[in-house]
Short mmCIF file of C-alpha atoms (C1' of nucleotides) in Angstrom, two decimals:
data_model
loop_
_atom_site.label_atom_id
_atom_site.label_comp_id
_atom_site.label_asym_id
_atom_site.label_seq_id
_atom_site.Cartn_x
_atom_site.Cartn_y
_atom_site.Cartn_z
CA UNK A 1 0.00 0.00 0.00
CA UNK A 2 1.59 3.19 -1.14
CA UNK A 3 0.98 6.36 0.79
CA UNK A 4 0.43 9.18 -1.61
CA UNK A 5 -0.43 12.78 -1.05
CA UNK A 6 -0.94 15.95 -3.01
CA UNK A 7 -1.02 19.15 -1.02
CA UNK A 8 -1.24 21.62 -3.84
CA UNK A 9 -4.96 21.93 -4.24
CA UNK A 10 -6.47 22.17 -7.66
CA UNK A 11 -6.05 25.80 -8.66
CA UNK A 12 -2.97 25.14 -10.83
CA UNK A 13 -1.63 28.63 -11.54
CA UNK A 14 0.38 29.45 -14.59
CA UNK A 15 3.82 28.52 -13.21
CA UNK A 16 6.06 31.30 -14.40
CA UNK A 17 9.19 29.86 -12.83
CA UNK A 18 11.65 32.47 -13.97
CA UNK A 19 14.39 31.80 -11.47
CA UNK A 20 16.58 34.56 -10.05
CA UNK A 21 13.76 37.03 -9.43
CA UNK A 22 13.88 37.19 -5.65
CA UNK A 23 12.50 40.67 -4.91
CA UNK A 24 9.49 40.23 -7.19
CA UNK A 25 8.56 36.97 -5.48
CA UNK A 26 8.96 38.33 -1.98
CA UNK A 27 6.67 41.21 -2.76
CA UNK A 28 4.09 38.84 -4.21
CA UNK A 29 4.21 36.67 -1.10
CA UNK A 30 3.69 39.68 1.12
CA UNK A 31 0.74 40.84 -0.91
CA UNK A 32 -0.88 37.41 -0.79
CA UNK A 33 -0.20 37.01 2.92
CA UNK A 34 -1.72 40.42 3.47
CA UNK A 35 -4.86 39.46 1.63
CA UNK A 36 -5.30 36.21 3.54
CA UNK A 37 -4.35 37.53 6.98
CA UNK A 38 -6.60 40.58 6.55
CA UNK A 39 -9.58 38.42 5.76
CA UNK A 40 -9.01 35.47 8.09
CA UNK A 41 -6.85 36.77 10.91
CA UNK A 42 -3.76 34.97 12.20
CA UNK A 43 -5.55 31.91 13.55
CA UNK A 44 -7.83 31.54 10.57
CA UNK A 45 -5.10 31.92 7.96
CA UNK A 46 -3.50 28.85 6.36
CA UNK A 47 0.01 28.83 5.00
CA UNK A 48 -1.19 26.69 2.10
CA UNK A 49 -3.79 29.27 1.21
CA UNK A 50 -1.19 32.02 1.18
CA UNK A 51 1.06 29.91 -1.02
CA UNK A 52 -1.79 29.18 -3.44
CA UNK A 53 -2.75 32.83 -3.53
CA UNK A 54 0.84 33.71 -4.47
CA UNK A 55 0.98 30.89 -7.01
CA UNK A 56 3.88 29.20 -5.26
CA UNK A 57 4.60 26.29 -2.96
CA UNK A 58 4.38 26.20 0.79
CA UNK A 59 8.06 25.41 1.17
CA UNK A 60 8.94 28.58 -0.64
CA UNK A 61 7.04 30.51 1.96
CA UNK A 62 9.27 29.05 4.62
CA UNK A 63 12.27 29.73 2.44
CA UNK A 64 11.48 33.45 2.38
CA UNK A 65 9.82 33.78 5.80
CA UNK A 66 10.97 31.15 8.22
CA UNK A 67 7.63 30.70 9.98
CA UNK A 68 4.00 31.75 10.01
CA UNK A 69 4.77 33.95 12.99
CA UNK A 70 7.51 35.83 11.14
CA UNK A 71 5.45 36.23 8.00
CA UNK A 72 2.62 37.56 10.10
CA UNK A 73 4.92 39.99 11.88
CA UNK A 74 6.06 41.36 8.54
CA UNK A 75 2.49 41.80 7.34
CA UNK A 76 1.25 43.26 10.61
CA UNK A 77 3.93 45.86 11.19
CA UNK A 78 3.63 46.79 7.55
CA UNK A 79 -0.11 47.27 8.01
CA UNK A 80 0.29 49.32 11.16
CA UNK A 81 3.00 51.49 9.63
CA UNK A 82 0.86 52.10 6.60
CA UNK A 83 -2.18 53.02 8.67
CA UNK A 84 -0.93 54.81 11.73
CA UNK A 85 1.88 57.26 10.88
CA UNK A 86 0.25 59.25 8.06
CA UNK A 87 -2.90 59.52 10.11
CA UNK A 88 -1.48 60.48 13.48
CA UNK A 89 1.37 62.58 12.19
CA UNK A 90 -1.10 65.36 11.42
CA UNK A 91 -2.20 65.51 15.05
CA UNK A 92 1.28 66.54 16.14
CA UNK A 93 1.51 69.54 13.81
CA UNK A 94 0.65 73.03 15.05
CA UNK A 95 -2.18 73.82 12.65
CA UNK A 96 -5.59 74.95 13.97
CA UNK A 97 -7.67 72.25 15.61
CA UNK A 98 -10.23 71.84 12.86
CA UNK A 99 -7.55 71.76 10.18
CA UNK A 100 -6.04 68.86 12.04
CA UNK A 101 -9.37 67.11 12.14
CA UNK A 102 -9.93 67.56 8.42
CA UNK A 103 -6.40 66.35 7.67
CA UNK A 104 -6.88 63.34 9.95
CA UNK A 105 -10.14 62.33 8.31
CA UNK A 106 -8.70 62.73 4.82
CA UNK A 107 -5.58 60.75 5.65
CA UNK A 108 -7.60 58.02 7.31
CA UNK A 109 -10.09 57.61 4.51
CA UNK A 110 -7.45 57.76 1.81
CA UNK A 111 -5.51 54.96 3.43
CA UNK A 112 -8.46 52.83 4.34
CA UNK A 113 -10.61 53.06 1.24
CA UNK A 114 -7.85 51.15 -0.56
CA UNK A 115 -7.53 48.63 2.29
CA UNK A 116 -11.00 48.26 3.74
CA UNK A 117 -10.14 45.20 5.84
CA UNK A 118 -7.18 46.91 7.46
CA UNK A 119 -8.96 48.49 10.45
CA UNK A 120 -10.76 45.31 11.42
CA UNK A 121 -7.58 43.31 11.03
CA UNK A 122 -5.52 45.67 13.17
CA UNK A 123 -8.17 45.89 15.86
CA UNK A 124 -8.60 42.13 16.09
CA UNK A 125 -4.91 41.34 16.14
CA UNK A 126 -4.25 44.03 18.70
CA UNK A 127 -6.82 42.35 20.89
CA UNK A 128 -5.07 39.00 20.43
CA UNK A 129 -1.70 40.43 21.35
CA UNK A 130 -1.76 44.01 22.63
CA UNK A 131 1.93 44.21 23.45
CA UNK A 132 3.02 43.56 19.88
CA UNK A 133 1.13 46.64 18.81
CA UNK A 134 2.22 48.94 21.61
CA UNK A 135 5.83 48.01 20.83
CA UNK A 136 5.46 49.23 17.27
CA UNK A 137 3.73 52.41 18.36
CA UNK A 138 6.23 53.15 21.10
CA UNK A 139 9.09 52.63 18.67
CA UNK A 140 7.65 55.12 16.22
CA UNK A 141 7.01 57.78 18.88
CA UNK A 142 3.55 58.71 17.71
CA UNK A 143 0.32 59.68 19.33
CA UNK A 144 1.34 62.25 21.90
CA UNK A 145 -1.78 63.91 23.16
CA UNK A 146 -0.04 66.75 25.03
CA UNK A 147 -0.11 69.20 22.11
CA UNK A 148 -3.74 68.44 21.40
CA UNK A 149 -4.70 68.86 25.05
CA UNK A 150 -2.96 72.21 25.18
CA UNK A 151 -4.83 73.35 22.11
CA UNK A 152 -8.16 72.27 23.59
CA UNK A 153 -7.36 74.02 26.86
CA UNK A 154 -6.53 77.28 25.09
CA UNK A 155 -9.77 77.13 23.16
CA UNK A 156 -11.71 76.48 26.34
CA UNK A 157 -10.06 79.40 28.15
CA UNK A 158 -10.92 81.78 25.33
CA UNK A 159 -14.52 80.58 25.46
CA UNK A 160 -14.33 79.26 21.90
CA UNK A 161 -14.45 75.59 22.80
CA UNK A 162 -16.12 73.42 25.36
CA UNK A 163 -13.65 71.87 27.81
CA UNK A 164 -12.88 68.29 26.85
CA UNK A 165 -10.14 65.76 27.66
CA UNK A 166 -7.91 65.20 24.62
CA UNK A 167 -8.35 61.44 25.02
CA UNK A 168 -12.09 61.72 24.59
CA UNK A 169 -11.70 64.04 21.66
CA UNK A 170 -9.30 61.65 19.96
CA UNK A 171 -11.45 58.65 20.77
CA UNK A 172 -14.47 60.36 19.24
CA UNK A 173 -12.60 61.17 16.07
CA UNK A 174 -11.20 57.68 15.77
CA UNK A 175 -14.54 56.06 16.57
CA UNK A 176 -16.42 58.01 13.92
CA UNK A 177 -13.76 57.20 11.31
CA UNK A 178 -12.83 53.63 12.10
CA UNK A 179 -15.93 51.89 13.38
CA UNK A 180 -17.89 51.97 10.11
CA UNK A 181 -15.00 50.11 8.49
CA UNK A 182 -14.44 47.71 11.35
CA UNK A 183 -18.09 46.75 11.36
CA UNK A 184 -18.65 47.09 7.63
CA UNK A 185 -19.44 43.45 6.99
CA UNK A 186 -22.02 43.44 9.72
CA UNK A 187 -23.52 46.77 8.80
CA UNK A 188 -23.91 45.76 5.20
CA UNK A 189 -25.52 42.46 5.96
CA UNK A 190 -27.94 44.05 8.39
CA UNK A 191 -28.87 47.11 6.37
CA UNK A 192 -29.15 45.07 3.20
CA UNK A 193 -26.94 47.54 1.40
CA UNK A 194 -24.69 46.28 -1.34
CA UNK A 195 -21.02 47.12 -1.60
CA UNK A 196 -21.35 50.31 -3.61
CA UNK A 197 -24.24 51.64 -1.50
CA UNK A 198 -22.12 51.24 1.59
CA UNK A 199 -19.18 52.81 -0.20
CA UNK A 200 -21.37 55.83 -0.83
CA UNK A 201 -22.42 56.00 2.81
CA UNK A 202 -18.75 56.07 3.77
CA UNK A 203 -17.93 58.83 1.29
CA UNK A 204 -20.76 60.84 2.82
CA UNK A 205 -19.21 60.39 6.26
CA UNK A 206 -15.89 61.69 5.03
CA UNK A 207 -17.62 65.00 4.37
CA UNK A 208 -19.62 65.11 7.56
CA UNK A 209 -17.21 63.95 10.25
CA UNK A 210 -15.26 67.23 10.44
CA UNK A 211 -18.54 69.14 10.82
CA UNK A 212 -19.76 66.77 13.48
CA UNK A 213 -16.50 67.04 15.37
CA UNK A 214 -16.73 70.82 15.21
CA UNK A 215 -20.29 70.85 16.50
CA UNK A 216 -19.32 68.55 19.34
CA UNK A 217 -16.59 70.80 20.66
CA UNK A 218 -17.23 74.37 19.45
CA UNK A 219 -19.21 76.62 21.76
CA UNK A 220 -20.85 78.45 18.86
CA UNK A 221 -21.73 75.65 16.49
CA UNK A 222 -24.03 77.70 14.26
CA UNK A 223 -21.29 78.11 11.65
CA UNK A 224 -21.55 74.42 10.76
CA UNK A 225 -25.24 74.12 10.25
CA UNK A 226 -25.45 72.79 6.74
CA UNK A 227 -25.53 69.05 7.00
CA UNK B 1 6.38 0.20 23.25
CA UNK B 2 3.19 1.39 24.82
CA UNK B 3 1.47 4.42 23.42
CA UNK B 4 0.16 6.52 26.25
CA UNK B 5 -1.56 9.84 26.27
CA UNK B 6 -3.09 12.26 28.71
CA UNK B 7 -5.16 15.03 27.28
CA UNK B 8 -6.42 16.60 30.46
CA UNK B 9 -3.73 19.16 31.13
CA UNK B 10 -2.58 19.86 34.63
CA UNK B 11 -5.24 22.06 36.14
CA UNK B 12 -7.06 19.21 37.94
CA UNK B 13 -10.32 20.76 39.06
CA UNK B 14 -12.25 19.56 42.02
CA UNK B 15 -14.34 16.94 40.23
CA UNK B 16 -17.80 17.38 41.63
CA UNK B 17 -19.33 14.60 39.56
CA UNK B 18 -22.86 14.75 40.87
CA UNK B 19 -24.64 12.86 38.12
CA UNK B 20 -28.13 13.81 36.98
CA UNK B 21 -27.56 17.53 36.96
CA UNK B 22 -27.88 18.18 33.26
CA UNK B 23 -29.09 21.81 33.20
CA UNK B 24 -26.41 22.98 35.62
CA UNK B 25 -23.68 21.39 33.53
CA UNK B 26 -24.99 22.76 30.27
CA UNK B 27 -25.05 26.25 31.69
CA UNK B 28 -21.51 25.86 32.96
CA UNK B 29 -20.33 24.69 29.55
CA UNK B 30 -21.95 27.65 27.86
CA UNK B 31 -20.38 30.07 30.31
CA UNK B 32 -16.94 28.57 29.79
CA UNK B 33 -17.32 28.46 26.02
CA UNK B 34 -18.38 32.07 26.12
CA UNK B 35 -15.31 33.08 28.05
CA UNK B 36 -12.95 31.26 25.70
CA UNK B 37 -14.66 32.23 22.44
CA UNK B 38 -14.92 35.87 23.50
CA UNK B 39 -11.21 36.07 24.18
CA UNK B 40 -9.83 33.88 21.40
CA UNK B 41 -12.44 33.93 18.65
CA UNK B 42 -13.66 30.81 16.88
CA UNK B 43 -10.38 29.93 15.21
CA UNK B 44 -8.28 30.63 18.27
CA UNK B 45 -10.49 28.70 20.68
CA UNK B 46 -9.66 25.10 21.66
CA UNK B 47 -12.29 22.60 22.69
CA UNK B 48 -9.90 21.25 25.33
CA UNK B 49 -9.53 24.71 26.81
CA UNK B 50 -13.29 25.08 27.04
CA UNK B 51 -13.56 21.67 28.69
CA UNK B 52 -10.84 22.55 31.20
CA UNK B 53 -12.47 25.89 31.93
CA UNK B 54 -15.73 24.08 32.68
CA UNK B 55 -13.94 21.47 34.76
CA UNK B 56 -15.12 18.64 32.54
CA UNK B 57 -13.84 16.37 29.80
CA UNK B 58 -13.75 17.06 26.12
CA UNK B 59 -16.06 14.18 25.30
CA UNK B 60 -18.73 15.68 27.47
CA UNK B 61 -18.60 18.79 25.35
CA UNK B 62 -19.46 16.69 22.33
CA UNK B 63 -22.14 14.93 24.33
CA UNK B 64 -23.91 18.22 25.03
CA UNK B 65 -23.00 20.11 21.86
CA UNK B 66 -22.23 17.82 18.98
CA UNK B 67 -19.46 19.91 17.45
CA UNK B 68 -17.37 23.03 17.89
CA UNK B 69 -19.48 24.70 15.22
CA UNK B 70 -22.72 24.00 17.11
CA UNK B 71 -21.30 25.09 20.42
CA UNK B 72 -20.11 28.27 18.81
CA UNK B 73 -23.49 28.90 17.25
CA UNK B 74 -25.13 28.60 20.65
CA UNK B 75 -22.66 31.03 22.19
CA UNK B 76 -22.79 33.48 19.32
CA UNK B 77 -26.53 33.79 18.95
CA UNK B 78 -26.75 34.02 22.73
CA UNK B 79 -24.25 36.87 22.63
CA UNK B 80 -26.04 38.70 19.85
CA UNK B 81 -29.41 38.29 21.51
CA UNK B 82 -28.02 39.57 24.76
CA UNK B 83 -26.40 42.58 23.14
CA UNK B 84 -28.70 43.64 20.34
CA UNK B 85 -32.36 43.48 21.39
CA UNK B 86 -32.26 45.50 24.63
CA UNK B 87 -30.17 48.09 22.89
CA UNK B 88 -32.07 48.48 19.66
CA UNK B 89 -35.52 47.96 21.09
CA UNK B 90 -35.40 51.45 22.54
CA UNK B 91 -34.87 52.92 19.07
CA UNK B 92 -38.25 51.59 17.96
CA UNK B 93 -40.22 53.26 20.74
CA UNK B 94 -41.91 56.61 20.20
CA UNK B 95 -40.13 58.61 22.88
CA UNK B 96 -38.40 61.90 22.01
CA UNK B 97 -35.15 61.55 20.08
CA UNK B 98 -32.78 62.43 22.87
CA UNK B 99 -34.58 60.17 25.31
CA UNK B 100 -33.95 57.36 22.88
CA UNK B 101 -30.30 58.25 22.70
CA UNK B 102 -29.93 58.29 26.45
CA UNK B 103 -31.77 54.99 26.74
CA UNK B 104 -29.59 53.46 24.03
CA UNK B 105 -26.36 54.55 25.68
CA UNK B 106 -27.50 53.31 29.08
CA UNK B 107 -28.63 49.96 27.70
CA UNK B 108 -25.42 49.54 25.73
CA UNK B 109 -23.10 50.37 28.58
CA UNK B 110 -25.04 48.29 31.08
CA UNK B 111 -24.79 45.24 28.88
CA UNK B 112 -21.22 45.74 27.82
CA UNK B 113 -19.57 46.76 31.06
CA UNK B 114 -20.32 43.25 32.30
CA UNK B 115 -19.10 41.66 29.06
CA UNK B 116 -16.32 43.91 27.82
CA UNK B 117 -15.11 41.46 25.17
CA UNK B 118 -18.56 41.09 23.66
CA UNK B 119 -18.42 43.92 21.11
CA UNK B 120 -15.03 42.90 19.75
CA UNK B 121 -16.13 39.30 19.59
CA UNK B 122 -19.34 40.08 17.73
CA UNK B 123 -17.62 42.42 15.30
CA UNK B 124 -14.87 39.95 14.50
CA UNK B 125 -17.16 36.98 14.05
CA UNK B 126 -19.54 38.99 11.91
CA UNK B 127 -16.61 39.80 9.69
CA UNK B 128 -15.72 36.11 9.45
CA UNK B 129 -19.26 35.14 8.53
CA UNK B 130 -21.63 38.05 7.88
CA UNK B 131 -24.59 35.94 6.83
CA UNK B 132 -24.80 34.13 10.16
CA UNK B 133 -25.31 37.46 11.87
CA UNK B 134 -27.80 38.91 9.42
CA UNK B 135 -29.87 35.75 9.76
CA UNK B 136 -30.17 36.28 13.50
CA UNK B 137 -31.02 39.93 13.07
CA UNK B 138 -33.54 39.32 10.33
CA UNK B 139 -35.20 36.63 12.42
CA UNK B 140 -35.62 39.00 15.36
CA UNK B 141 -37.06 41.84 13.25
CA UNK B 142 -34.97 44.56 14.80
CA UNK B 143 -33.23 47.66 13.63
CA UNK B 144 -35.86 49.38 11.54
CA UNK B 145 -34.67 52.87 10.82
CA UNK B 146 -37.94 54.17 9.37
CA UNK B 147 -39.30 55.51 12.64
CA UNK B 148 -36.03 57.18 13.47
CA UNK B 149 -35.81 58.76 10.04
CA UNK B 150 -39.31 60.14 10.38
CA UNK B 151 -38.42 61.64 13.72
CA UNK B 152 -35.30 63.27 12.30
CA UNK B 153 -37.24 64.63 9.34
CA UNK B 154 -39.89 66.18 11.59
CA UNK B 155 -37.20 67.82 13.68
CA UNK B 156 -35.52 69.16 10.56
CA UNK B 157 -38.78 70.59 9.20
CA UNK B 158 -39.51 72.40 12.43
CA UNK B 159 -36.01 73.87 12.33
CA UNK B 160 -35.08 72.16 15.58
CA UNK B 161 -32.66 69.69 14.07
CA UNK B 162 -30.13 69.59 11.28
CA UNK B 163 -31.15 67.27 8.43
CA UNK B 164 -29.35 63.95 8.70
CA UNK B 165 -29.84 60.44 7.28
CA UNK B 166 -30.95 58.04 10.01
CA UNK B 167 -28.21 55.62 8.99
CA UNK B 168 -25.53 58.20 9.70
CA UNK B 169 -27.16 59.15 12.98
CA UNK B 170 -27.31 55.52 14.06
CA UNK B 171 -23.78 54.83 12.89
CA UNK B 172 -22.50 57.80 14.89
CA UNK B 173 -24.25 56.63 18.02
CA UNK B 174 -23.01 53.09 17.60
CA UNK B 175 -19.48 54.19 16.77
CA UNK B 176 -19.16 56.39 19.83
CA UNK B 177 -20.50 53.63 22.07
CA UNK B 178 -18.92 50.52 20.62
CA UNK B 179 -15.52 51.45 19.27
CA UNK B 180 -13.88 52.23 22.61
CA UNK B 181 -14.74 48.69 23.71
CA UNK B 182 -13.80 47.05 20.43
CA UNK B 183 -10.41 48.72 20.47
CA UNK B 184 -9.94 48.69 24.24
CA UNK B 185 -6.92 46.40 24.25
CA UNK B 186 -5.15 48.56 21.73
CA UNK B 187 -6.14 51.84 23.34
CA UNK B 188 -4.93 50.70 26.72
CA UNK B 189 -1.62 49.46 25.46
CA UNK B 190 -0.99 52.65 23.50
CA UNK B 191 -2.14 55.14 26.09
CA UNK B 192 -0.39 53.28 28.87
CA UNK B 193 -3.55 53.34 30.92
CA UNK B 194 -4.25 50.48 33.26
CA UNK B 195 -7.55 48.67 33.44
CA UNK B 196 -9.23 50.87 36.01
CA UNK B 197 -8.04 54.09 34.35
CA UNK B 198 -9.61 52.97 31.12
CA UNK B 199 -12.73 51.89 32.97
CA UNK B 200 -12.99 55.43 34.28
CA UNK B 201 -12.57 56.86 30.79
CA UNK B 202 -15.45 54.71 29.61
CA UNK B 203 -17.70 55.79 32.48
CA UNK B 204 -16.96 59.38 31.54
CA UNK B 205 -18.09 58.65 27.97
CA UNK B 206 -21.35 57.22 29.18
CA UNK B 207 -22.14 60.69 30.53
CA UNK B 208 -20.91 62.62 27.54
CA UNK B 209 -22.17 60.67 24.55
CA UNK B 210 -25.80 61.86 24.81
CA UNK B 211 -24.59 65.47 24.99
CA UNK B 212 -22.28 64.97 22.03
CA UNK B 213 -25.04 63.38 20.00
CA UNK B 214 -27.31 66.30 20.83
CA UNK B 215 -24.72 68.88 19.81
CA UNK B 216 -24.14 67.04 16.54
CA UNK B 217 -27.76 67.15 15.48
CA UNK B 218 -29.52 69.99 17.32
CA UNK B 219 -29.65 73.34 15.57
CA UNK B 220 -29.39 75.26 18.84
CA UNK B 221 -26.76 73.38 20.74
CA UNK B 222 -26.24 75.96 23.48
CA UNK B 223 -28.45 74.03 25.88
CA UNK B 224 -25.80 71.30 26.15
CA UNK B 225 -22.76 73.37 26.87
CA UNK B 226 -21.54 71.93 30.10
CA UNK B 227 -18.99 69.29 29.18
"C1'" DC C 1 28.66 20.97 -22.69
"C1'" DC C 2 29.53 20.99 -17.85
"C1'" DT C 3 29.51 23.13 -13.45
"C1'" DT C 4 27.81 26.22 -10.17
"C1'" DT C 5 24.44 28.92 -7.81
"C1'" DG C 6 20.29 30.38 -6.59
"C1'" DT C 7 15.29 28.97 -6.98
"C1'" DT C 8 11.37 25.78 -6.88
"C1'" DT C 9 9.06 21.71 -6.00
"C1'" DA C 10 6.65 17.18 -4.29
"C1'" DA C 11 6.75 14.34 -0.80
"C1'" DC C 12 7.31 13.69 3.77
"C1'" DC C 13 7.17 14.25 9.12
"C1'" DA C 14 5.49 15.59 13.65
"C1'" DT C 15 2.13 17.48 16.24
"C1'" DA C 16 -2.02 19.36 17.78
"C1'" DA C 17 -6.75 19.50 17.60
"C1'" DA C 18 -11.50 17.79 16.51
"C1'" DG C 19 -14.22 14.13 17.14
"C1'" DT C 20 -15.43 8.88 18.75
"C1'" DT C 21 -15.93 4.89 21.67
"C1'" DA C 22 -16.37 1.58 25.15
"C1'" DA C 23 -16.24 1.16 29.68
"C1'" DA C 24 -16.87 2.95 34.41
"C1'" DC C 25 -19.28 5.51 37.68
"C1'" DT C 26 -23.47 7.58 40.33
"C1'" DA C 27 -27.88 8.06 41.85
"C1'" DT C 28 -32.47 6.57 41.60
"C1'" DT C 29 -35.91 2.97 41.32
"C1'" DT C 30 -37.50 -1.47 42.31
"C1'" DA D 1 -28.94 -4.82 47.02
"C1'" DA D 2 -29.57 -5.45 42.13
"C1'" DA D 3 -31.02 -3.35 37.96
"C1'" DT D 4 -31.45 0.66 35.27
"C1'" DA D 5 -30.75 5.02 33.19
"C1'" DG D 6 -28.36 9.05 33.10
"C1'" DT D 7 -23.43 11.01 33.37
"C1'" DT D 8 -18.54 11.12 33.04
"C1'" DT D 9 -14.21 9.64 31.72
"C1'" DA D 10 -9.52 7.93 29.57
"C1'" DA D 11 -7.89 6.38 25.65
"C1'" DC D 12 -8.14 6.18 20.87
"C1'" DT D 13 -8.64 7.61 15.65
"C1'" DT D 14 -8.54 10.79 12.07
"C1'" DT D 15 -7.55 14.85 9.90
"C1'" DA D 16 -5.41 19.20 9.14
"C1'" DT D 17 -1.55 22.04 9.37
"C1'" DG D 18 3.02 24.03 10.28
"C1'" DG D 19 7.36 22.89 9.15
"C1'" DT D 20 11.50 20.01 6.74
"C1'" DT D 21 14.12 17.74 3.18
"C1'" DA D 22 16.24 15.88 -0.76
"C1'" DA D 23 16.09 16.22 -5.29
"C1'" DA D 24 15.05 18.62 -9.67
"C1'" DC D 25 15.23 22.76 -12.38
"C1'" DA D 26 16.74 27.12 -14.74
"C1'" DA D 27 20.06 30.46 -15.91
"C1'" DA D 28 24.79 32.27 -16.04
"C1'" DG D 29 29.74 31.54 -16.47
"C1'" DG D 30 33.41 28.92 -17.84
#
DNA sequence: CCTTTGTTTAACCATAAAGTTAAACTATTT
DNA sequence: AAATAGTTTAACTTTATGGTTAAACAAAGG
């Protein structure tokens, strides 16, 4: 009785096999891993699936990235670095508060519209292993709320703004931006909207969020009444 | 050479083994499964871990719930039913808009403070399998936005409120309530807050969210200026 | 044409996890 | 106290998956 096995499942990609093309292949692996990890999460992802997606063999995955853990690390820190810095960098500038908000929303939506699974992925994997994430953030020295708090305090003193902790302000902004993406799958399936309807809803939010944020914090909110 | 295995890992609970106590055991299994699934998600959860947590053997799990899938289904629909109906029921009443908002926030926080992993769990599992969720929701006939939209339209006509699609209104409310829980692990690890600090932050939000929602949508927001 | 070097693969291995089974145990009934 | 029916268990089987290996392959240089 001969034991026989075939692990490569049916898909049978066009095997290009042009040897000596290392960087091209590595990039393709990362892209495929991204796709699979984003959708399935670490635990749900299968190395075989990533290999298939990249049109290569499982062993090659281990040749480039020694283990699932390492491959995941590469994908995850890449994801975080792509999402977090451009978005939070604007909060450390010294532009007026509402300019910051507009810049934040724009940066967030620009990044995320092209990677709609990214927020959900990051949130879930942070939950699975919070320290991994905080390491990355700490290393990149982002998200200092001191400047923002100072700005809010000044506005409150001058009577222009309502007093508010910077943390709450930031959490509001992030909630309004991120949650609709994090919960997109659910929202769609409940509301019965199709993909492009929901896309439209999100575009609408991109316009409104800065106005909403202004109305939440500005003492005289009558300047933002068209909505 | 004798093959020998022990699957029960070390913990060694006090085995109570009082036969004929079916309902008690089933409840305990569900509680344990809940705990494990909430923290680890479906893919990350291990049947053995659930059995250990419940102080019983793996086979008993399969005796009560035929498979991991079925056990998960029980836990998930239980979770959704515990979270969704009390929260969304209030939106279908005919109380004034801001009473609804306050009731929603209270209901949400009351449910979630006792099950802080619930929102993240639901969101992640909905993402993994959206149809499962929409089935449950559809079956329970919740989340009709028509009444809310009508209310918003009336307010807009009378000049009291700013015109706003009910979907956006609802999404704002849900975002402000849910996201801080969904992303709690991440937030904590980034902000360096400990558990009780973050708990305090969340309590603070419970107070503020109704005011923020009012300021976002009410034309004359000066009545909600203490913040 | 042969060798070398980097690339790719199928087949294999080890392990962990889901699921099954047959026997033992406990309490209740007779 | 013996039989019965409802519980509980250890040990086992099967399958899936991460990881390894030895050999084949392609291209470049001699």
